[in-house]
PDB file of C-alpha atoms and ligand atoms in Angstrom:
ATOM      1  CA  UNK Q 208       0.000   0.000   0.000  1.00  0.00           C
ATOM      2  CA  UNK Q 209       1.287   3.325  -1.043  1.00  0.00           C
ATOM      3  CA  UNK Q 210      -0.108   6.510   0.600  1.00  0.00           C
ATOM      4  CA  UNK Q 211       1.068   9.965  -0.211  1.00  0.00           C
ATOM      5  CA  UNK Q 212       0.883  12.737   2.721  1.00  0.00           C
ATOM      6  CA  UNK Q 213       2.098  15.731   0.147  1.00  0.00           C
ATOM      7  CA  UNK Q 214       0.396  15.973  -2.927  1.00  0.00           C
ATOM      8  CA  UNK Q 215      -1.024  19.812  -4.279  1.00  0.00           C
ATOM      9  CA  UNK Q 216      -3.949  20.375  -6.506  1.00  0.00           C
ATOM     10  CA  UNK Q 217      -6.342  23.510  -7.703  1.00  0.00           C
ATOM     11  CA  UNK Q 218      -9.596  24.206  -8.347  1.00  0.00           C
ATOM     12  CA  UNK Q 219     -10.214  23.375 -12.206  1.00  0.00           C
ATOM     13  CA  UNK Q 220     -10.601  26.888 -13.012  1.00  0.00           C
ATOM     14  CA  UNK Q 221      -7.450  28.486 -11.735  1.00  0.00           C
ATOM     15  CA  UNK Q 222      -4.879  25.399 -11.922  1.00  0.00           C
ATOM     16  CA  UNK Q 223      -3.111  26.526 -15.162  1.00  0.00           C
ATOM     17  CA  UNK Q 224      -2.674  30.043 -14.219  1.00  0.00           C
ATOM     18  CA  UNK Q 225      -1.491  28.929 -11.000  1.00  0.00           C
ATOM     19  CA  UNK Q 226       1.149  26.383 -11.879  1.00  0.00           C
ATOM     20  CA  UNK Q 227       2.297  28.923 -14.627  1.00  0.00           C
ATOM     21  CA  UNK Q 228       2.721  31.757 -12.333  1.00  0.00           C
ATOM     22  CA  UNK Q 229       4.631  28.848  -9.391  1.00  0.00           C
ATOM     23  CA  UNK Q 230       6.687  27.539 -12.475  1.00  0.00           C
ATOM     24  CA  UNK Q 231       7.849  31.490 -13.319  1.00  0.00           C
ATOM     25  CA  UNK Q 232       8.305  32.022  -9.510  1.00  0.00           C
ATOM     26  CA  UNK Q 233      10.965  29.199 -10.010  1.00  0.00           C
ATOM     27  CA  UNK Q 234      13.215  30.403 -12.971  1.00  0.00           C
ATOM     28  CA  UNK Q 235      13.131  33.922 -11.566  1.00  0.00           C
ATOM     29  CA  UNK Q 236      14.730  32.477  -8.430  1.00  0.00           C
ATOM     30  CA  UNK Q 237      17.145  29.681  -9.802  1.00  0.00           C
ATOM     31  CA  UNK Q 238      17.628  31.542 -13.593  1.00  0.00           C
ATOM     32  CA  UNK Q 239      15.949  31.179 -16.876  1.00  0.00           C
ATOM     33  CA  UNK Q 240      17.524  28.089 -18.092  1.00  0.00           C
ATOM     34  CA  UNK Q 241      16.178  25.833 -14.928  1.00  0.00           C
ATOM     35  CA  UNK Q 242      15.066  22.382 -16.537  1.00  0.00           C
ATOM     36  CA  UNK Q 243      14.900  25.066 -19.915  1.00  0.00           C
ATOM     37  CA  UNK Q 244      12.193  23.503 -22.090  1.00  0.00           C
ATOM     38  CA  UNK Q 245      10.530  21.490 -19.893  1.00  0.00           C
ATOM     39  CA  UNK Q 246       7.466  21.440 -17.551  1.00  0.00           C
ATOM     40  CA  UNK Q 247       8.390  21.517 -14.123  1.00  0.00           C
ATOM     41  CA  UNK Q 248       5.307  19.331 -12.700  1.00  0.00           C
ATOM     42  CA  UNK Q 249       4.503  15.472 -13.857  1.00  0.00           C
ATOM     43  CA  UNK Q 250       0.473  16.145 -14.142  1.00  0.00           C
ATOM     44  CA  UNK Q 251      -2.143  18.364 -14.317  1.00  0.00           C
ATOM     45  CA  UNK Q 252      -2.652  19.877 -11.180  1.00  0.00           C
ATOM     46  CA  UNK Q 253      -6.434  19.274 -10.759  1.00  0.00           C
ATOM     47  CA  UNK Q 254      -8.240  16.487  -8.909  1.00  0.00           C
ATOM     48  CA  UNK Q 255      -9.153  14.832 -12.003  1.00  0.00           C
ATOM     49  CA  UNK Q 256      -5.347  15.277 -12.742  1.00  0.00           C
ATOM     50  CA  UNK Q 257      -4.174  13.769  -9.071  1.00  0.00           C
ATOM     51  CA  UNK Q 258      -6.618  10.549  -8.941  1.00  0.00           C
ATOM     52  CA  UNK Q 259      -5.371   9.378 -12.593  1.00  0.00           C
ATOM     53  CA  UNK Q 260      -1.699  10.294 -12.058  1.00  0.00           C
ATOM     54  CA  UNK Q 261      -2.367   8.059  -9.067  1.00  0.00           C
ATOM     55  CA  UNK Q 262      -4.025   4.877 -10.930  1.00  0.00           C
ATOM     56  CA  UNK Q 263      -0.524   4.919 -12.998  1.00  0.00           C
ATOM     57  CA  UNK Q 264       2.156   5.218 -10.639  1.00  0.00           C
ATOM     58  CA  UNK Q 265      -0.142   2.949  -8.008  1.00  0.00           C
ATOM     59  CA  UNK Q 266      -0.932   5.422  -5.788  1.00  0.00           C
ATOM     60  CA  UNK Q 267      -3.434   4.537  -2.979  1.00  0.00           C
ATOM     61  CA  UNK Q 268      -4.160   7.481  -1.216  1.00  0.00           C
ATOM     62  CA  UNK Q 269      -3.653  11.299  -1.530  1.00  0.00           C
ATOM     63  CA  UNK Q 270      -3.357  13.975   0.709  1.00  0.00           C
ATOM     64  CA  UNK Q 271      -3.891  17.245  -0.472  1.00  0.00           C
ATOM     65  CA  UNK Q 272      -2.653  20.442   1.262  1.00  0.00           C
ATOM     66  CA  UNK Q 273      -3.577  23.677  -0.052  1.00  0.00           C
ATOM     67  CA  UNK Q 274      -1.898  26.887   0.934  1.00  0.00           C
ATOM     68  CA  UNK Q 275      -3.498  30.455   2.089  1.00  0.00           C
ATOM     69  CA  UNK Q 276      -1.209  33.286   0.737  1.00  0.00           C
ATOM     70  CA  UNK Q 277      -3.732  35.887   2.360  1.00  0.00           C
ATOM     71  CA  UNK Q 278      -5.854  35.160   5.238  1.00  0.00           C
ATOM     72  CA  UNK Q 279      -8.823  36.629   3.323  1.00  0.00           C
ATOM     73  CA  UNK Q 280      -8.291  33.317   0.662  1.00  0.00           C
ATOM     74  CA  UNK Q 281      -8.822  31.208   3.618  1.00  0.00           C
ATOM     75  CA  UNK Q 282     -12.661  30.798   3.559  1.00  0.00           C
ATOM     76  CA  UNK Q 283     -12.737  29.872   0.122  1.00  0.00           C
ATOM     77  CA  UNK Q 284      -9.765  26.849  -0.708  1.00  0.00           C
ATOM     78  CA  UNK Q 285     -11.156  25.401   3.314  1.00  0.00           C
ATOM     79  CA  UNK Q 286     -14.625  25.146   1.392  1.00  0.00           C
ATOM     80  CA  UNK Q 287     -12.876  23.896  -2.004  1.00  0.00           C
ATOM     81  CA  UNK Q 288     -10.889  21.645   0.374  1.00  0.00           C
ATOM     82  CA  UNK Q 289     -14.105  20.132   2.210  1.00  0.00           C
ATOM     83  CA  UNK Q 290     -14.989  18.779  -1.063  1.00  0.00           C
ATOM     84  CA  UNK Q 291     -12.324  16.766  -1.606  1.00  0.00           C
ATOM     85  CA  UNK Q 292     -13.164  13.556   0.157  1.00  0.00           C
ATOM     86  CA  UNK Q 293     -13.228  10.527  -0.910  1.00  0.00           C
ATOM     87  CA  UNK Q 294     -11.500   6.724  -0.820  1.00  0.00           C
ATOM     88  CA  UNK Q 295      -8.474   7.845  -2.821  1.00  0.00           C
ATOM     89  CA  UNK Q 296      -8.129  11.538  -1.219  1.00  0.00           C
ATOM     90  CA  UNK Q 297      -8.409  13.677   1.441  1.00  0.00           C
ATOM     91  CA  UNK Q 298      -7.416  17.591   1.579  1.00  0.00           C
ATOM     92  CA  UNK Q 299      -6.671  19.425   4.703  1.00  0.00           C
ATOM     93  CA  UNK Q 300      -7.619  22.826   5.428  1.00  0.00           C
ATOM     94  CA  UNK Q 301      -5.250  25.911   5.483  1.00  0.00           C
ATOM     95  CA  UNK Q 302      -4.952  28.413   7.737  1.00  0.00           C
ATOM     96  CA  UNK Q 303      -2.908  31.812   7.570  1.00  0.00           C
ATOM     97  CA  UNK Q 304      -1.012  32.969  10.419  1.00  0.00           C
ATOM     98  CA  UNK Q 305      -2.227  36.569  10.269  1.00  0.00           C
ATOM     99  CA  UNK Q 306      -5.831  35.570  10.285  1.00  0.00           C
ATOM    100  CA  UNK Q 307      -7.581  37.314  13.286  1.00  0.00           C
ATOM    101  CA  UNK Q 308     -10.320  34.885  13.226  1.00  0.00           C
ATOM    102  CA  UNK Q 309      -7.292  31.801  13.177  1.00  0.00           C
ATOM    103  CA  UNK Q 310      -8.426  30.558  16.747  1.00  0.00           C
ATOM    104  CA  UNK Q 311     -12.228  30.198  14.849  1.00  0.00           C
ATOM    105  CA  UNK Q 312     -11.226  28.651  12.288  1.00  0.00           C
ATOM    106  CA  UNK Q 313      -9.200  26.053  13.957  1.00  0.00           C
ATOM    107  CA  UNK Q 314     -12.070  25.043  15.729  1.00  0.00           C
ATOM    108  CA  UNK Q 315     -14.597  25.067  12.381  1.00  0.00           C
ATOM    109  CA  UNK Q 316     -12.025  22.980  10.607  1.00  0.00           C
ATOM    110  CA  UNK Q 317     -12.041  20.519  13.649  1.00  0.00           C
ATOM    111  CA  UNK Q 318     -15.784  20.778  13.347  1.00  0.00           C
ATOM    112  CA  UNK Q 319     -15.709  19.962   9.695  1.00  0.00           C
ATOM    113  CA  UNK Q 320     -14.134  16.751  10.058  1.00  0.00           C
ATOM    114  CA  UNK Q 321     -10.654  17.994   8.927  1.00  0.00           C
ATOM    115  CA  UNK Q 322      -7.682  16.366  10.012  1.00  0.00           C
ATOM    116  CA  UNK Q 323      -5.034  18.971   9.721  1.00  0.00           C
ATOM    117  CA  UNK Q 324      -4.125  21.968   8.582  1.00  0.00           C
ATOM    118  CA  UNK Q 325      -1.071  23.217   6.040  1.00  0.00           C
ATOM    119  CA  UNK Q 326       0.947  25.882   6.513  1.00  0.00           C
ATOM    120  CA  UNK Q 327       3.277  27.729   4.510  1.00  0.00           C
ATOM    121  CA  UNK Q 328       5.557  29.896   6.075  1.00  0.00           C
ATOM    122  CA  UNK Q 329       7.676  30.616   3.167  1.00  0.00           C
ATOM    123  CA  UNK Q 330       4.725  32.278   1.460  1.00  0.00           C
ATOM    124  CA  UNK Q 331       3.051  33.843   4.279  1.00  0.00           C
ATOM    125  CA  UNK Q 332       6.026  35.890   5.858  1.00  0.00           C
ATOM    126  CA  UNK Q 333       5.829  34.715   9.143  1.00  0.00           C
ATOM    127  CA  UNK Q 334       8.355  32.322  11.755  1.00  0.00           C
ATOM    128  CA  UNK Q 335       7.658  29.227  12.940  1.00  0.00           C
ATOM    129  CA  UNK Q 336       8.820  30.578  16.084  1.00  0.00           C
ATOM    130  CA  UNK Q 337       6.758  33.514  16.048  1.00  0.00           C
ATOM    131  CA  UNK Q 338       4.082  34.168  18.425  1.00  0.00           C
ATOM    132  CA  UNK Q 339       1.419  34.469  15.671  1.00  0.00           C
ATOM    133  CA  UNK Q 340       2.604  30.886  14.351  1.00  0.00           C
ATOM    134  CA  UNK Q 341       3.188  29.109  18.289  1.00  0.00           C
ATOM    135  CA  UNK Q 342       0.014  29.997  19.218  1.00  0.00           C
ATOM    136  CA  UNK Q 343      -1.617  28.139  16.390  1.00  0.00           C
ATOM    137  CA  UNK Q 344       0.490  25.378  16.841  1.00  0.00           C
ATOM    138  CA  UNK Q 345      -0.420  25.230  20.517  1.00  0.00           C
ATOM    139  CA  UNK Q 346      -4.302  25.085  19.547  1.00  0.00           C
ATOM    140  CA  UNK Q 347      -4.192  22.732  16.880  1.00  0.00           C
ATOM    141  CA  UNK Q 348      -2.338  20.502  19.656  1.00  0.00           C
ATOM    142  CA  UNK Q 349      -5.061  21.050  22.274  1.00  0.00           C
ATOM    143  CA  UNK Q 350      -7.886  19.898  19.240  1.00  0.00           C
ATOM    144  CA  UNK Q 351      -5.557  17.209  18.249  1.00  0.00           C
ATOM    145  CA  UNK Q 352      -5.601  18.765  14.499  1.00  0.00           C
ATOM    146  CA  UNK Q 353      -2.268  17.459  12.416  1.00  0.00           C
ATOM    147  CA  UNK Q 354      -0.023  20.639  11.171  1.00  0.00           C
ATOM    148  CA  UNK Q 355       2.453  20.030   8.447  1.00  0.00           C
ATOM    149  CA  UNK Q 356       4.411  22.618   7.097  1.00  0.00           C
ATOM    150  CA  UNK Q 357       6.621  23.838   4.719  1.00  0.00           C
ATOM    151  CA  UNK Q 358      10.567  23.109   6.332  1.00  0.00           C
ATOM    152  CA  UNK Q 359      13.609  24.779   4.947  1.00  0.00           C
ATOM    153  CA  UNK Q 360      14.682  26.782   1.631  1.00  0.00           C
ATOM    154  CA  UNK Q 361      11.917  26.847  -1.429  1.00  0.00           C
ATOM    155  CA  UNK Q 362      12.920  26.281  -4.607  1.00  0.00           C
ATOM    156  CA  UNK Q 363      10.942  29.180  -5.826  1.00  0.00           C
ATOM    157  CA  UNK Q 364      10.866  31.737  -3.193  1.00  0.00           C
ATOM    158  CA  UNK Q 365      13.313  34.106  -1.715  1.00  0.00           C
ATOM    159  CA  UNK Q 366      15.363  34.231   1.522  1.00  0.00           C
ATOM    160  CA  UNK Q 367      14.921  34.619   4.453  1.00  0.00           C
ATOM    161  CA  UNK Q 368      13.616  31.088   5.074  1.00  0.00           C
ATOM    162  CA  UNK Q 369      11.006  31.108   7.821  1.00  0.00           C
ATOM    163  CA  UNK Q 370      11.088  27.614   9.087  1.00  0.00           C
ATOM    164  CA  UNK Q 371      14.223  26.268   9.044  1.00  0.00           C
ATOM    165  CA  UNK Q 372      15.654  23.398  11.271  1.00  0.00           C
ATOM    166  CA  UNK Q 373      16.877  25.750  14.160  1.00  0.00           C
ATOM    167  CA  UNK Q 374      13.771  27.752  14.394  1.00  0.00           C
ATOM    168  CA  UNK Q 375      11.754  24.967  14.195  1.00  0.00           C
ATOM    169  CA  UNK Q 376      13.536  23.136  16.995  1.00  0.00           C
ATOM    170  CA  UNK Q 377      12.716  25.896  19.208  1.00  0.00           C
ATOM    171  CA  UNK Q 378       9.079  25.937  18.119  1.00  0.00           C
ATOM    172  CA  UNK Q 379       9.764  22.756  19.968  1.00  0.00           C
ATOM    173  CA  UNK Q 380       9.765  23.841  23.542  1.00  0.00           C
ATOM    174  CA  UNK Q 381       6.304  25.352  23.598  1.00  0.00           C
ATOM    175  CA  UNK Q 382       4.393  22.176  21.913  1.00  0.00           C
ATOM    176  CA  UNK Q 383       5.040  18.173  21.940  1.00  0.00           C
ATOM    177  CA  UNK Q 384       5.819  18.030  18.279  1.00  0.00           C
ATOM    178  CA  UNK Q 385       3.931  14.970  17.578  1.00  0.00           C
ATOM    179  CA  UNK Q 386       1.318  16.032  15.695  1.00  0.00           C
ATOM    180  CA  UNK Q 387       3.854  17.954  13.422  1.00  0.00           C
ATOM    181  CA  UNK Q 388       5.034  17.118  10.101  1.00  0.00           C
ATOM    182  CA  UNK Q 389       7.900  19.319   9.006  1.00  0.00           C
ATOM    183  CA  UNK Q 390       7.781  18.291   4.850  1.00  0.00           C
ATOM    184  CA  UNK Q 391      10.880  18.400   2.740  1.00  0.00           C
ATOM    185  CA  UNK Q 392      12.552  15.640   5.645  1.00  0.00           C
ATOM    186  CA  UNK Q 393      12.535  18.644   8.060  1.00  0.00           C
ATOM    187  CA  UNK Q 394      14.524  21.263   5.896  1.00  0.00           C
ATOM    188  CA  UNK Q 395      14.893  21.721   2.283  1.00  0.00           C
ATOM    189  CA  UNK Q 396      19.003  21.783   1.422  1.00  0.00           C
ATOM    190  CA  UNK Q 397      19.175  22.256   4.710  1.00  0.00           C
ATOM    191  CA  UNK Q 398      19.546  18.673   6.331  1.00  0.00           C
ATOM    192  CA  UNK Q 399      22.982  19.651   8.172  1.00  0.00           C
ATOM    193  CA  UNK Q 400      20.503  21.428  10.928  1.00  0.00           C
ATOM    194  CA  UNK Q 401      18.195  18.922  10.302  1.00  0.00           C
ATOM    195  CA  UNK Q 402      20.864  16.303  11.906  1.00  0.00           C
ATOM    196  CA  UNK Q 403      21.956  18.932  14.191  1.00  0.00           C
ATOM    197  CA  UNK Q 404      18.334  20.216  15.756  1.00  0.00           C
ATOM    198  CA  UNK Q 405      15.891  17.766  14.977  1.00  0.00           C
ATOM    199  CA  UNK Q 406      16.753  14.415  14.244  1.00  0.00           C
ATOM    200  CA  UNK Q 407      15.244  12.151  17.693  1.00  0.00           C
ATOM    201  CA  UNK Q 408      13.014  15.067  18.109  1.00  0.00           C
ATOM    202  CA  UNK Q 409       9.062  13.863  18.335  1.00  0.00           C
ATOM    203  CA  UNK Q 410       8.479  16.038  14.845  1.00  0.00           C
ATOM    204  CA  UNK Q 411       7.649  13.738  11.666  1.00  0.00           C
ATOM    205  CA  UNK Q 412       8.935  14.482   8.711  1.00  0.00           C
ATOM    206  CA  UNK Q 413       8.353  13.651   4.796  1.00  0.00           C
ATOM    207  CA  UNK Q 414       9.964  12.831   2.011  1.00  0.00           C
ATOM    208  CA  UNK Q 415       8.728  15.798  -0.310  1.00  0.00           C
ATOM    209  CA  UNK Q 416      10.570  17.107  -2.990  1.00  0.00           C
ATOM    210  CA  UNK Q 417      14.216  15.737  -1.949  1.00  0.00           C
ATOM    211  CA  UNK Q 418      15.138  12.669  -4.559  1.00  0.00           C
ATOM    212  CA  UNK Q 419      17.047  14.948  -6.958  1.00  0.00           C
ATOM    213  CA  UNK Q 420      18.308  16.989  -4.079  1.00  0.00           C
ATOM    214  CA  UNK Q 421      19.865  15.500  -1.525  1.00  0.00           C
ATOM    215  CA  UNK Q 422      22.822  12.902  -0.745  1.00  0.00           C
ATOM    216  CA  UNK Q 423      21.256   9.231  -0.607  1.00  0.00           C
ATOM    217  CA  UNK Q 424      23.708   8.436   2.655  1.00  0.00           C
ATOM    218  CA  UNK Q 425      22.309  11.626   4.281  1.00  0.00           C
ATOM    219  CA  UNK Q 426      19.040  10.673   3.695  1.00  0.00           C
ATOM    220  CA  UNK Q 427      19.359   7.423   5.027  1.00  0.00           C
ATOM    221  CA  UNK Q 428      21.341   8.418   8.149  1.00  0.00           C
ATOM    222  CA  UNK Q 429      18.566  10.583   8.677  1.00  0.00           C
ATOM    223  CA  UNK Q 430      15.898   8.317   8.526  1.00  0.00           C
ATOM    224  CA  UNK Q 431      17.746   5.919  10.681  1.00  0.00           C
ATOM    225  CA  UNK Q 432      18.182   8.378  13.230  1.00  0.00           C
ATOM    226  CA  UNK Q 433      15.533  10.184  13.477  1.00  0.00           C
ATOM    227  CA  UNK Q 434      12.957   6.620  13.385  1.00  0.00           C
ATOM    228  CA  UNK Q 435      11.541   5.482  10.338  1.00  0.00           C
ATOM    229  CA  UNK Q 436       7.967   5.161  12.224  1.00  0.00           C
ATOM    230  CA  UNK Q 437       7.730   9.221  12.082  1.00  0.00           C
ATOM    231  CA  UNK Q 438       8.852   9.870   8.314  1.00  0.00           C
ATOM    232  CA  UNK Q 439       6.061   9.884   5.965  1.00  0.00           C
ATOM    233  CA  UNK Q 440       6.365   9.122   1.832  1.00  0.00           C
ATOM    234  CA  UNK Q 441       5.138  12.275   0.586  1.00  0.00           C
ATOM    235  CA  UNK Q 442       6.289  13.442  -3.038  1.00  0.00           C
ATOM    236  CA  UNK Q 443       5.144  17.063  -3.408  1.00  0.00           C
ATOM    237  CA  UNK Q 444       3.520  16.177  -6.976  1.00  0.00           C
ATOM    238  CA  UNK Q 445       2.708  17.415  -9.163  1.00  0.00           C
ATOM    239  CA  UNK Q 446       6.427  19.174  -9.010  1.00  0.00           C
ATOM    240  CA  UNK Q 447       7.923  15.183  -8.710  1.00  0.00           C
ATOM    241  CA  UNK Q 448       5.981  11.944  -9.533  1.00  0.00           C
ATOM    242  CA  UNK Q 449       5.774   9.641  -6.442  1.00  0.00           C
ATOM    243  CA  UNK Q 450       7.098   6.703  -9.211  1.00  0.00           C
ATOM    244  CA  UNK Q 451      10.061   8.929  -8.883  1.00  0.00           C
ATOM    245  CA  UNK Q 452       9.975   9.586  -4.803  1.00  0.00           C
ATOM    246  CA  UNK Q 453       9.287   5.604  -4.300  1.00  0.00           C
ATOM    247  CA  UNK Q 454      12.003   4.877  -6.816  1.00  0.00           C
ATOM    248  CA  UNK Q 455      14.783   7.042  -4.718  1.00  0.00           C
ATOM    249  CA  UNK Q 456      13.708   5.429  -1.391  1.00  0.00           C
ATOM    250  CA  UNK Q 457      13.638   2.004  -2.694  1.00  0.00           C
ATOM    251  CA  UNK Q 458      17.291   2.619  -3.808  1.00  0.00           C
ATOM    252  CA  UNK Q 459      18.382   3.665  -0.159  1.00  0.00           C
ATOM    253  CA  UNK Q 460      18.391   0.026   0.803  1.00  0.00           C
ATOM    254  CA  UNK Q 461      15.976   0.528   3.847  1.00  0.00           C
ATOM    255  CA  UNK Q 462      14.554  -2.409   5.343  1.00  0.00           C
ATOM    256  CA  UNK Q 463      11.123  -3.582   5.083  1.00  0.00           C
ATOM    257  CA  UNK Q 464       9.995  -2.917   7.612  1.00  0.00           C
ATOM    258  CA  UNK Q 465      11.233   0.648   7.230  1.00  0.00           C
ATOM    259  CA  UNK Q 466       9.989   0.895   3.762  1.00  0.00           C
ATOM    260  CA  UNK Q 467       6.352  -0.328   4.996  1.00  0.00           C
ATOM    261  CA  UNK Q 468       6.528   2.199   7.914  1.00  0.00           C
ATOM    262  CA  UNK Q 469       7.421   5.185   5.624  1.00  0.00           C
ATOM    263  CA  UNK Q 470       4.905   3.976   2.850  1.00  0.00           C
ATOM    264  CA  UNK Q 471       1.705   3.387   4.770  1.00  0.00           C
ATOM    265  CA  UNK Q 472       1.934   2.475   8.380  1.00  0.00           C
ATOM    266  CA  UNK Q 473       2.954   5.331   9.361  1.00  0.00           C
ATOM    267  CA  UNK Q 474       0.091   7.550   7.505  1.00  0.00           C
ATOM    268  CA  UNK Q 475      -2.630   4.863   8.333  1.00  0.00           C
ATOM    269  CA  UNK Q 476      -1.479   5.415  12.188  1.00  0.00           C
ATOM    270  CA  UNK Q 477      -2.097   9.492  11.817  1.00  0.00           C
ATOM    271  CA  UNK Q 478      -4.618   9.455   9.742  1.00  0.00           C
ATOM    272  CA  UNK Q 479      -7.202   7.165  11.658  1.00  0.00           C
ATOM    273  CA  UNK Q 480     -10.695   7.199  11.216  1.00  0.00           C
ATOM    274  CA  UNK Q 481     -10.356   9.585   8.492  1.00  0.00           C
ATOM    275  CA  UNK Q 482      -9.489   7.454   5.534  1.00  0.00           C
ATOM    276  CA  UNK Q 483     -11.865   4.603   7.591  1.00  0.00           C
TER     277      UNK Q 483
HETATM  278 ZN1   ZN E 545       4.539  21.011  -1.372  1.00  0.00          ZN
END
């Protein structure tokens, strides 16, 4: 069973535009001539889109996480976001840390049935330390709602990064961590600090977005370390296939036990009644 925790799609009516305006986002940053000629996701990035990319590569389960760039988008993708629900995906809701009306809609999304919210604090400008940030961490704890966020540099957005492994580690001391997911393996090109601050932490991490990235022995060590029973398979398609993301880890020689851990188990334990 294969069950991917970090998968993005769009409504049907503003995917295109979207991905086009992500995909120019990500030349201006790493120059023109990045993958030149080529599309920089595997499928179109629509629900339709996700569930038949998923019949090919095998696929069992999706999780969709949508992002609020301004709190006044958040009404809108959580109600887009409700509708997606069904045996092959789920969708959490978003949130945006400058949201005056964040503590409400913590609880509605609770209410709703949701299982989590995304985050991304690369986007929306603020720490993961921050007090804005903590305290929604803090009440997503106390309704035992899952938070996973983007961890480390973006491929397509500017310094400074806003949740790195350091910053995130201190986010530590004022919540558990364990309903956390920190994606990217806890810190995109940044998995020195992710050895240094949070490996044996209580924070999961994913697998999003790293195959072509990082250095196979890192990743391992990391996985070892840390536990495989809190890293989750996660891809981040449509910008990489999850053939692609299952074809790096199965390289890495993990056990399989590991492998079945980071492929299902793992999900299926957070997850719960939701995907009953
Ligand atoms: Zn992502």
């Amino acid at each position: 069973m294969l069950i991917d925790f970090h998968t993005h799609i769009f409504p049907e009516a503003i995917a295109a535009r979207s991905i086009a305006a992500l995909e120019s986002a990500i030349r201006q940053i790493q120059g023109e001539d990045y993958r030149k000629g080529e599309p920089l996701t595997c499928r179109p990035a629509t629900l339709d889109g996700l569930l038949s990319d998923m019949q090919r590569t095998h696929v069992d389960r999706s999780v969709c996480l949508p992002i609020a760039t301004k709190p006044s988008q958040t009404a809108t993708i959580n109600r887009y976001a409700e509708t997606v629900r069904s045996e092959q995906a789920l969708s959490f809701g978003t949130l945006h840390p400058a949201d005056p009306a964040w503590e409400t809609v913590l609880e509605d999304l609770k209410q709703r049935g949701f299982c989590g919210i995304k985050l991304h604090l690369q986007f929306q400008q603020f720490y993961i330390d921050s007090p804005e940030v903590l305290r929604i961490l803090q009440k997503a704890e106390q309704l035992d709602l899952l938070v996973i966020f983007h961890a480390g540099d973006d491929i397509g957005l500017p310094p400074p990064v806003y949740a790195p492994p350091e910053r995130i580690r201190h986010a530590l001391d004022y919540v558990s961590g364990k309903n956390l997911i920190a994606a990217h393996l806890g810190g995109w090109e940044q998995w020195d600090d992710v050895e240094k601050y949070l490996v044996g932490t209580p924070i999961m991490l994913d697998t999003a977005f790293i195959s072509q990235f990082i250095d196979p022995a890192q990743c391992v060590r990391i996985i070892r370390n840390h536990g495989a029973e809190k890293i989750l398979f996660g891809s981040d398609s449509p910008w990489e296939s999850p053939a692609d993301t299952l074809r790096f880890l199965t390289s890495l020689g993990l056990t399989e036990k590991e492998m079945s851990q980071i492929t299902h188990e793992n999900a299926l334990r957070l997850l719960g009644s939701h995907i009953a």
